[in-house]
Amino acid sequence: MTALLAYTIFGLVTGGAYAVVAGGLVLTYSTSKVFNVGHGAIGMVMAFLYWELAENRGLPQWVASLLVVGVAAPLFGLLVERFVMRRLAGAPVGVTLVAGVGVLVGLIGVAQVVWPPQARPVRPFLDHLGVHIGGSYVSGHDLVTLACAVLVAGGLYVLLNRTRTGLAMRACVDAPELASLYGTRPHRLSALSWAIGSALAALGGILLTPVVQLDYVTMTLLVITAYTAALVGRLRSLPWTFVGALGLGLVQSYAVAYLPSSPGWIAFRAAIPALLLFVVLLAMPQSPLRIGGVRGSRGVAVPNGLATGVGAGLFLGVAVALALLVGPVVAGQLALGLVFGIVVLSMVLLTGYGGVVSLGQFTFVGVGAVTVARFGSVSPLTLLAGALVAAVVGAVIALTVLRVSGLYLALATLGFAQLMDKLVLQSPIAFGVRGSVQVPRLVESPAAQLLLAAVVFALVGIGVLAVRRGRLGRRMIAVKDSSAACATLGVNVRWVRVGVFALSAGIAGLAGGLFAQLRETVAASDFQLFNNLPLLLFAVIAGVTSVSGALLGGMLLMLLPVLQSGFPAFAGVAVVLLGVAAAGLSRDPNGLVSWLFRAWAWRRA
Amino acid sequence: MSTVQVEGVTVRFGEVTAVDDVTLTAEPGVTGLIGPNGAGKTTLFDVVSGLRRPSAGRVLLDGADITAKSPHQRSRAGVARTFQRLEVFGSLTVRENVVVALESRRRSPRLAEGLLDRVGIARFAANQADTVPTGAARLLELARALATEPRVLLLDEPSSGLDRAETDAFGELLRELSAEGRAVVLVEHDMDLVMGYCDIVHVLNLGRLLVSGPPDVVRAHEGVREAYLG
């Protein structure tokens, strides 16, 4: 009984901190209609800043927290709102998501440059002020956390329901133009909500630091937990969000208390937020087919069969020349770039043509790699097996997550990636007890690897273009533009979407197999959840609507770690630039390659 | 020869009842469905085409209950529609829009030209669909619907965006389509078109069926004037 009480209190405390973070997320979303994927990252950077002030510079804790929560975080929120998000008002979900991912990756870059990896203990608040409740000890920090949660809940309630500003904020969600006719200023309100949202992310981050350790990724991914809580309130209702957050805290706490502590169960505990995310998503009603308004996008020109053949021939010619000319190290790197290029091709199909933003594509690469590694054979057929297994997993996932669409769908794929990461890829099922597996190479020399990757890239590229020109391609684009019209024309929208998702997962799985045999040793860390974010960024920056964009994206993706090991500081800056570029480019899905092509066409004209 | 019936259909959005216990039948020929804005016309189309589940009531196609069927199943059973707020596939060309519909029925893409010609927009065939004028986009939706060989055709304000000559040509097309045995249901604000081409007219007001009858009867009805003029 005592233990139950203790774990309940502990769960409520953690849930209270989640509630603070989730409250900020809901506030910004409900007033600006932009879902901030970087919300957790803001909390992360602000928690580092707090460490810098309170622990490294020795400021009193309350001064440091006041500076961070009251000054730095709101200022940062204002900057993001002014220079990134305001320009995205009314943009499609994919665009705002990519901009958010850009902010997220940029912030991680900043944190890595300013605060290089090392242990950074943070003192809890009011450590001497604990109380005993029924035989269990509640620390001063816990009391502070609970008090903050209550204050935030009360404050947000009063702000939204009892003040003019709050009323105007709620009005702006529905019709910003209309609200501005009545004298409110939507930009100001949106800026205010971003300032408050960032402050809450910072507060949540600081409160959680003594509990979860200060590192770049854990706190950044707190956005999944916050999102799960917010989803309980359908991203709108603050009270339900708080209920969701407290519930999550309790479930996690009870899981620590009452589930066995074998490795499998520990992995299971870490996956609880993602699992609950799925439960909440499954409980949501099927999203209705949206009706109203013409949607269309201008892709780059799709080459016909002849142009595709000539392009593929040229590409393979260059690949052969490079294989003959460059040294083994460069050949290996180019092969890796091409393998990443195949992963981006899978996104050209899914995101570029199909309009579905996936934050879990790299996970399918992992599935393909595990399959090939487990077969351990040198037959090229294992590559196909990897693709097939990834496609089947993709279809199963699609059947679950495609109930929802747009933002919900993208975040569901992120949840799926976390689930696979914690439950499958990091468990002995995938890479054995040692955590890594040896894979025999299909071809030996790096030059041969380069040619193999080039041939597969060319084949997949030809295939993707053939799909685009053909019946399935037309159908995918029709479903993207108007799923309602498709349904009334007799197209089974659900199966088209599941099919595209599975096909795309299969391509990613094929790339995973190539990756595994190229690397010779693969481990769970090669496919961690976080890799999905730069993947999406590079795909969008390079151009997610064309095969040439996929080639460029793959090469950039290969270059990043090369730079990171050679010039660590520069790599950090590169990541920041990437974030900025994504935020800027996200309005044009055709990316850098279309700029290059346009420049070329202009030069010739 | 096809008939579509709605029986006691009610649609509620929270507190608001958009369609209130409406029963009506559309037989082969042209059936008009008119009423002021907010009368529930488009909602009724959504119910018949399957995009919205009614809170109560049934939809019957040639006597068979299709209320539980999904939109694409209804399309295969012969129901097609156009949209008041355009739903053309903006990234595809006008021709490709029709081809998508043809392919969903395993019909030859080569039939697209004939369909575009029939509704009078063949000159736009190669244009991207989000660039054509509104009137042409409405006709494109009609061509796309016809590509599925529908027995029941629901047209939601098809003439808005057309000029007088085009509207007249459209009226003649309506007559042809219904003469081929289809039940054409027309939601329309152009009263000349409704009164000139419909065999029977149903008037909705605030979600309820106000009156049904031939154009002359409806025109003379007191309640209709009130509903429109307030």
mmCIF file of N, CA, C and O in Angstrom, chain B residues 145-199:
data_model
loop_
_atom_site.group_PDB
_atom_site.id
_atom_site.type_symbol
_atom_site.label_atom_id
_atom_site.label_comp_id
_atom_site.label_asym_id
_atom_site.label_seq_id
_atom_site.Cartn_x
_atom_site.Cartn_y
_atom_site.Cartn_z
ATOM 1 N N ALA B 145 -17.240 12.223 -63.879
ATOM 2 C CA ALA B 145 -18.340 11.411 -63.339
ATOM 3 C C ALA B 145 -18.894 10.498 -64.430
ATOM 4 O O ALA B 145 -19.169 9.313 -64.191
ATOM 5 N N LEU B 146 -19.042 11.043 -65.666
ATOM 6 C CA LEU B 146 -19.590 10.232 -66.754
ATOM 7 C C LEU B 146 -18.667 9.074 -67.119
ATOM 8 O O LEU B 146 -19.127 8.038 -67.602
ATOM 9 N N ALA B 147 -17.371 9.253 -66.876
ATOM 10 C CA ALA B 147 -16.413 8.200 -67.203
ATOM 11 C C ALA B 147 -16.686 6.924 -66.417
ATOM 12 O O ALA B 147 -16.265 5.843 -66.817
ATOM 13 N N THR B 148 -17.404 7.042 -65.282
ATOM 14 C CA THR B 148 -17.695 5.848 -64.480
ATOM 15 C C THR B 148 -19.000 5.186 -64.922
ATOM 16 O O THR B 148 -19.478 4.272 -64.253
ATOM 17 N N GLU B 149 -19.577 5.658 -66.023
ATOM 18 C CA GLU B 149 -20.854 5.130 -66.531
ATOM 19 C C GLU B 149 -21.927 5.072 -65.449
ATOM 20 O O GLU B 149 -22.454 3.992 -65.151
ATOM 21 N N PRO B 150 -22.255 6.221 -64.865
ATOM 22 C CA PRO B 150 -23.201 6.209 -63.736
ATOM 23 C C PRO B 150 -24.652 5.987 -64.192
ATOM 24 O O PRO B 150 -25.017 6.319 -65.322
ATOM 25 N N ARG B 151 -25.421 5.420 -63.283
ATOM 26 C CA ARG B 151 -26.861 5.309 -63.515
ATOM 27 C C ARG B 151 -27.567 6.448 -62.789
ATOM 28 O O ARG B 151 -28.663 6.842 -63.145
ATOM 29 N N VAL B 152 -26.911 6.923 -61.701
ATOM 30 C CA VAL B 152 -27.449 8.053 -60.955
ATOM 31 C C VAL B 152 -26.371 9.129 -60.939
ATOM 32 O O VAL B 152 -25.220 8.868 -60.597
ATOM 33 N N LEU B 153 -26.737 10.343 -61.350
ATOM 34 C CA LEU B 153 -25.750 11.408 -61.467
ATOM 35 C C LEU B 153 -26.188 12.587 -60.608
ATOM 36 O O LEU B 153 -27.256 13.156 -60.815
ATOM 37 N N LEU B 154 -25.366 12.937 -59.607
ATOM 38 C CA LEU B 154 -25.699 14.032 -58.703
ATOM 39 C C LEU B 154 -24.850 15.241 -59.078
ATOM 40 O O LEU B 154 -23.623 15.195 -58.992
ATOM 41 N N LEU B 155 -25.489 16.315 -59.525
ATOM 42 C CA LEU B 155 -24.743 17.491 -59.977
ATOM 43 C C LEU B 155 -24.972 18.649 -59.013
ATOM 44 O O LEU B 155 -26.101 19.109 -58.842
ATOM 45 N N ASP B 156 -23.881 19.125 -58.381
ATOM 46 C CA ASP B 156 -24.013 20.156 -57.358
ATOM 47 C C ASP B 156 -23.619 21.514 -57.940
ATOM 48 O O ASP B 156 -22.443 21.788 -58.119
ATOM 49 N N GLU B 157 -24.580 22.331 -58.251
ATOM 50 C CA GLU B 157 -24.405 23.656 -58.860
ATOM 51 C C GLU B 157 -23.472 23.625 -60.067
ATOM 52 O O GLU B 157 -22.468 24.335 -60.113
ATOM 53 N N PRO B 158 -23.813 22.808 -61.048
ATOM 54 C CA PRO B 158 -22.900 22.655 -62.187
ATOM 55 C C PRO B 158 -22.810 23.886 -63.078
ATOM 56 O O PRO B 158 -21.831 24.055 -63.771
ATOM 57 N N SER B 159 -23.807 24.757 -63.075
ATOM 58 C CA SER B 159 -23.805 25.834 -64.075
ATOM 59 C C SER B 159 -23.132 27.102 -63.579
ATOM 60 O O SER B 159 -22.943 28.031 -64.348
ATOM 61 N N SER B 160 -22.762 27.170 -62.285
ATOM 62 C CA SER B 160 -22.137 28.415 -61.838
ATOM 63 C C SER B 160 -20.766 28.521 -62.489
ATOM 64 O O SER B 160 -19.999 27.567 -62.512
ATOM 65 N N GLY B 161 -20.501 29.677 -63.057
ATOM 66 C CA GLY B 161 -19.256 29.849 -63.798
ATOM 67 C C GLY B 161 -19.442 29.697 -65.300
ATOM 68 O O GLY B 161 -18.517 29.898 -66.061
ATOM 69 N N LEU B 162 -20.653 29.303 -65.723
ATOM 70 C CA LEU B 162 -20.922 29.190 -67.169
ATOM 71 C C LEU B 162 -21.665 30.443 -67.636
ATOM 72 O O LEU B 162 -22.480 30.990 -66.886
ATOM 73 N N ASP B 163 -21.427 30.876 -68.880
ATOM 74 C CA ASP B 163 -22.213 32.004 -69.387
ATOM 75 C C ASP B 163 -23.531 31.480 -69.959
ATOM 76 O O ASP B 163 -23.807 30.275 -69.936
ATOM 77 N N ARG B 164 -24.366 32.381 -70.457
ATOM 78 C CA ARG B 164 -25.725 31.998 -70.873
ATOM 79 C C ARG B 164 -25.704 30.906 -71.953
ATOM 80 O O ARG B 164 -26.394 29.898 -71.855
ATOM 81 N N ALA B 165 -24.866 31.123 -72.980
ATOM 82 C CA ALA B 165 -24.824 30.163 -74.090
ATOM 83 C C ALA B 165 -24.347 28.801 -73.587
ATOM 84 O O ALA B 165 -24.907 27.758 -73.937
ATOM 85 N N GLU B 166 -23.328 28.834 -72.731
ATOM 86 C CA GLU B 166 -22.812 27.580 -72.196
ATOM 87 C C GLU B 166 -23.860 26.888 -71.331
ATOM 88 O O GLU B 166 -23.988 25.662 -71.336
ATOM 89 N N THR B 167 -24.623 27.692 -70.563
ATOM 90 C CA THR B 167 -25.663 27.115 -69.714
ATOM 91 C C THR B 167 -26.738 26.435 -70.560
ATOM 92 O O THR B 167 -27.208 25.348 -70.218
ATOM 93 N N ASP B 168 -27.090 27.073 -71.688
ATOM 94 C CA ASP B 168 -28.091 26.464 -72.560
ATOM 95 C C ASP B 168 -27.585 25.145 -73.130
ATOM 96 O O ASP B 168 -28.300 24.132 -73.146
ATOM 97 N N ALA B 169 -26.323 25.159 -73.568
ATOM 98 C CA ALA B 169 -25.735 23.928 -74.093
ATOM 99 C C ALA B 169 -25.725 22.856 -73.008
ATOM 100 O O ALA B 169 -26.005 21.680 -73.266
ATOM 101 N N PHE B 170 -25.456 23.308 -71.775
ATOM 102 C CA PHE B 170 -25.435 22.376 -70.665
ATOM 103 C C PHE B 170 -26.815 21.773 -70.426
ATOM 104 O O PHE B 170 -26.954 20.568 -70.158
ATOM 105 N N GLY B 171 -27.855 22.609 -70.540
ATOM 106 C CA GLY B 171 -29.223 22.119 -70.375
ATOM 107 C C GLY B 171 -29.552 21.027 -71.379
ATOM 108 O O GLY B 171 -30.156 19.996 -71.035
ATOM 109 N N GLU B 172 -29.121 21.234 -72.623
ATOM 110 C CA GLU B 172 -29.355 20.217 -73.649
ATOM 111 C C GLU B 172 -28.630 18.918 -73.300
ATOM 112 O O GLU B 172 -29.163 17.819 -73.475
ATOM 113 N N LEU B 173 -27.406 19.074 -72.786
ATOM 114 C CA LEU B 173 -26.623 17.898 -72.373
ATOM 115 C C LEU B 173 -27.359 17.136 -71.279
ATOM 116 O O LEU B 173 -27.446 15.900 -71.305
ATOM 117 N N LEU B 174 -27.941 17.880 -70.322
ATOM 118 C CA LEU B 174 -28.722 17.260 -69.249
ATOM 119 C C LEU B 174 -29.830 16.392 -69.829
ATOM 120 O O LEU B 174 -30.063 15.266 -69.390
ATOM 121 N N ARG B 175 -30.511 16.964 -70.823
ATOM 122 C CA ARG B 175 -31.643 16.264 -71.439
ATOM 123 C C ARG B 175 -31.164 14.948 -72.074
ATOM 124 O O ARG B 175 -31.786 13.902 -71.905
ATOM 125 N N GLU B 176 -30.029 15.035 -72.784
ATOM 126 C CA GLU B 176 -29.459 13.836 -73.406
ATOM 127 C C GLU B 176 -29.128 12.779 -72.365
ATOM 128 O O GLU B 176 -29.439 11.599 -72.516
ATOM 129 N N LEU B 177 -28.473 13.231 -71.287
ATOM 130 C CA LEU B 177 -28.014 12.283 -70.257
ATOM 131 C C LEU B 177 -29.192 11.566 -69.635
ATOM 132 O O LEU B 177 -29.139 10.369 -69.360
ATOM 133 N N SER B 178 -30.281 12.319 -69.391
ATOM 134 C CA SER B 178 -31.433 11.671 -68.762
ATOM 135 C C SER B 178 -32.163 10.789 -69.769
ATOM 136 O O SER B 178 -32.719 9.757 -69.415
ATOM 137 N N ALA B 179 -32.123 11.189 -71.055
ATOM 138 C CA ALA B 179 -32.790 10.378 -72.077
ATOM 139 C C ALA B 179 -32.132 9.008 -72.204
ATOM 140 O O ALA B 179 -32.742 8.055 -72.679
ATOM 141 N N GLU B 180 -30.866 8.920 -71.780
ATOM 142 C CA GLU B 180 -30.177 7.628 -71.835
ATOM 143 C C GLU B 180 -30.569 6.730 -70.653
ATOM 144 O O GLU B 180 -29.961 5.684 -70.439
ATOM 145 N N GLY B 181 -31.550 7.154 -69.846
ATOM 146 C CA GLY B 181 -32.064 6.304 -68.774
ATOM 147 C C GLY B 181 -31.481 6.615 -67.403
ATOM 148 O O GLY B 181 -31.722 5.891 -66.442
ATOM 149 N N ARG B 182 -30.693 7.687 -67.301
ATOM 150 C CA ARG B 182 -30.099 8.012 -65.993
ATOM 151 C C ARG B 182 -31.051 8.825 -65.151
ATOM 152 O O ARG B 182 -31.866 9.589 -65.657
ATOM 153 N N ALA B 183 -30.892 8.689 -63.828
ATOM 154 C CA ALA B 183 -31.541 9.600 -62.899
ATOM 155 C C ALA B 183 -30.543 10.721 -62.624
ATOM 156 O O ALA B 183 -29.496 10.481 -62.043
ATOM 157 N N VAL B 184 -30.843 11.925 -63.126
ATOM 158 C CA VAL B 184 -29.949 13.063 -62.903
ATOM 159 C C VAL B 184 -30.568 13.944 -61.824
ATOM 160 O O VAL B 184 -31.733 14.327 -61.930
ATOM 161 N N VAL B 185 -29.811 14.214 -60.751
ATOM 162 C CA VAL B 185 -30.315 15.095 -59.701
ATOM 163 C C VAL B 185 -29.495 16.377 -59.759
ATOM 164 O O VAL B 185 -28.268 16.352 -59.761
ATOM 165 N N LEU B 186 -30.216 17.507 -59.803
ATOM 166 C CA LEU B 186 -29.574 18.787 -60.060
ATOM 167 C C LEU B 186 -29.792 19.728 -58.868
ATOM 168 O O LEU B 186 -30.920 20.100 -58.581
ATOM 169 N N VAL B 187 -28.710 20.089 -58.180
ATOM 170 C CA VAL B 187 -28.798 21.168 -57.197
ATOM 171 C C VAL B 187 -28.362 22.422 -57.925
ATOM 172 O O VAL B 187 -27.288 22.455 -58.521
ATOM 173 N N GLU B 188 -29.208 23.444 -57.931
ATOM 174 C CA GLU B 188 -28.911 24.559 -58.824
ATOM 175 C C GLU B 188 -29.585 25.838 -58.326
ATOM 176 O O GLU B 188 -30.685 25.792 -57.796
ATOM 177 N N HIS B 189 -28.890 26.963 -58.493
ATOM 178 C CA HIS B 189 -29.504 28.245 -58.154
ATOM 179 C C HIS B 189 -30.057 28.957 -59.383
ATOM 180 O O HIS B 189 -30.803 29.913 -59.254
ATOM 181 N N ASP B 190 -29.673 28.491 -60.572
ATOM 182 C CA ASP B 190 -30.163 29.101 -61.805
ATOM 183 C C ASP B 190 -31.572 28.582 -62.066
ATOM 184 O O ASP B 190 -31.779 27.474 -62.547
ATOM 185 N N MET B 191 -32.589 29.421 -61.716
ATOM 186 C CA MET B 191 -33.977 28.951 -61.768
ATOM 187 C C MET B 191 -34.438 28.675 -63.198
ATOM 188 O O MET B 191 -35.287 27.817 -63.423
ATOM 189 N N ASP B 192 -33.882 29.415 -64.178
ATOM 190 C CA ASP B 192 -34.269 29.138 -65.562
ATOM 191 C C ASP B 192 -33.889 27.714 -65.928
ATOM 192 O O ASP B 192 -34.651 26.983 -66.565
ATOM 193 N N LEU B 193 -32.685 27.329 -65.510
ATOM 194 C CA LEU B 193 -32.211 25.980 -65.810
ATOM 195 C C LEU B 193 -33.101 24.942 -65.113
ATOM 196 O O LEU B 193 -33.543 23.965 -65.717
ATOM 197 N N VAL B 194 -33.393 25.196 -63.828
ATOM 198 C CA VAL B 194 -34.189 24.237 -63.052
ATOM 199 C C VAL B 194 -35.589 24.113 -63.647
ATOM 200 O O VAL B 194 -36.071 23.007 -63.934
ATOM 201 N N MET B 195 -36.224 25.257 -63.863
ATOM 202 C CA MET B 195 -37.610 25.235 -64.326
ATOM 203 C C MET B 195 -37.696 24.768 -65.781
ATOM 204 O O MET B 195 -38.686 24.188 -66.197
ATOM 205 N N GLY B 196 -36.645 25.034 -66.549
ATOM 206 C CA GLY B 196 -36.672 24.680 -67.957
ATOM 207 C C GLY B 196 -36.397 23.207 -68.230
ATOM 208 O O GLY B 196 -36.884 22.647 -69.204
ATOM 209 N N TYR B 197 -35.608 22.581 -67.389
ATOM 210 C CA TYR B 197 -35.152 21.228 -67.754
ATOM 211 C C TYR B 197 -35.575 20.126 -66.788
ATOM 212 O O TYR B 197 -35.420 18.955 -67.086
ATOM 213 N N CYS B 198 -36.057 20.493 -65.575
ATOM 214 C CA CYS B 198 -36.372 19.429 -64.619
ATOM 215 C C CYS B 198 -37.765 18.862 -64.853
ATOM 216 O O CYS B 198 -38.690 19.584 -65.228
ATOM 217 N N ASP B 199 -37.902 17.560 -64.615
ATOM 218 C CA ASP B 199 -39.214 16.934 -64.702
ATOM 219 C C ASP B 199 -39.957 17.106 -63.394
ATOM 220 O O ASP B 199 -41.170 17.243 -63.357
#
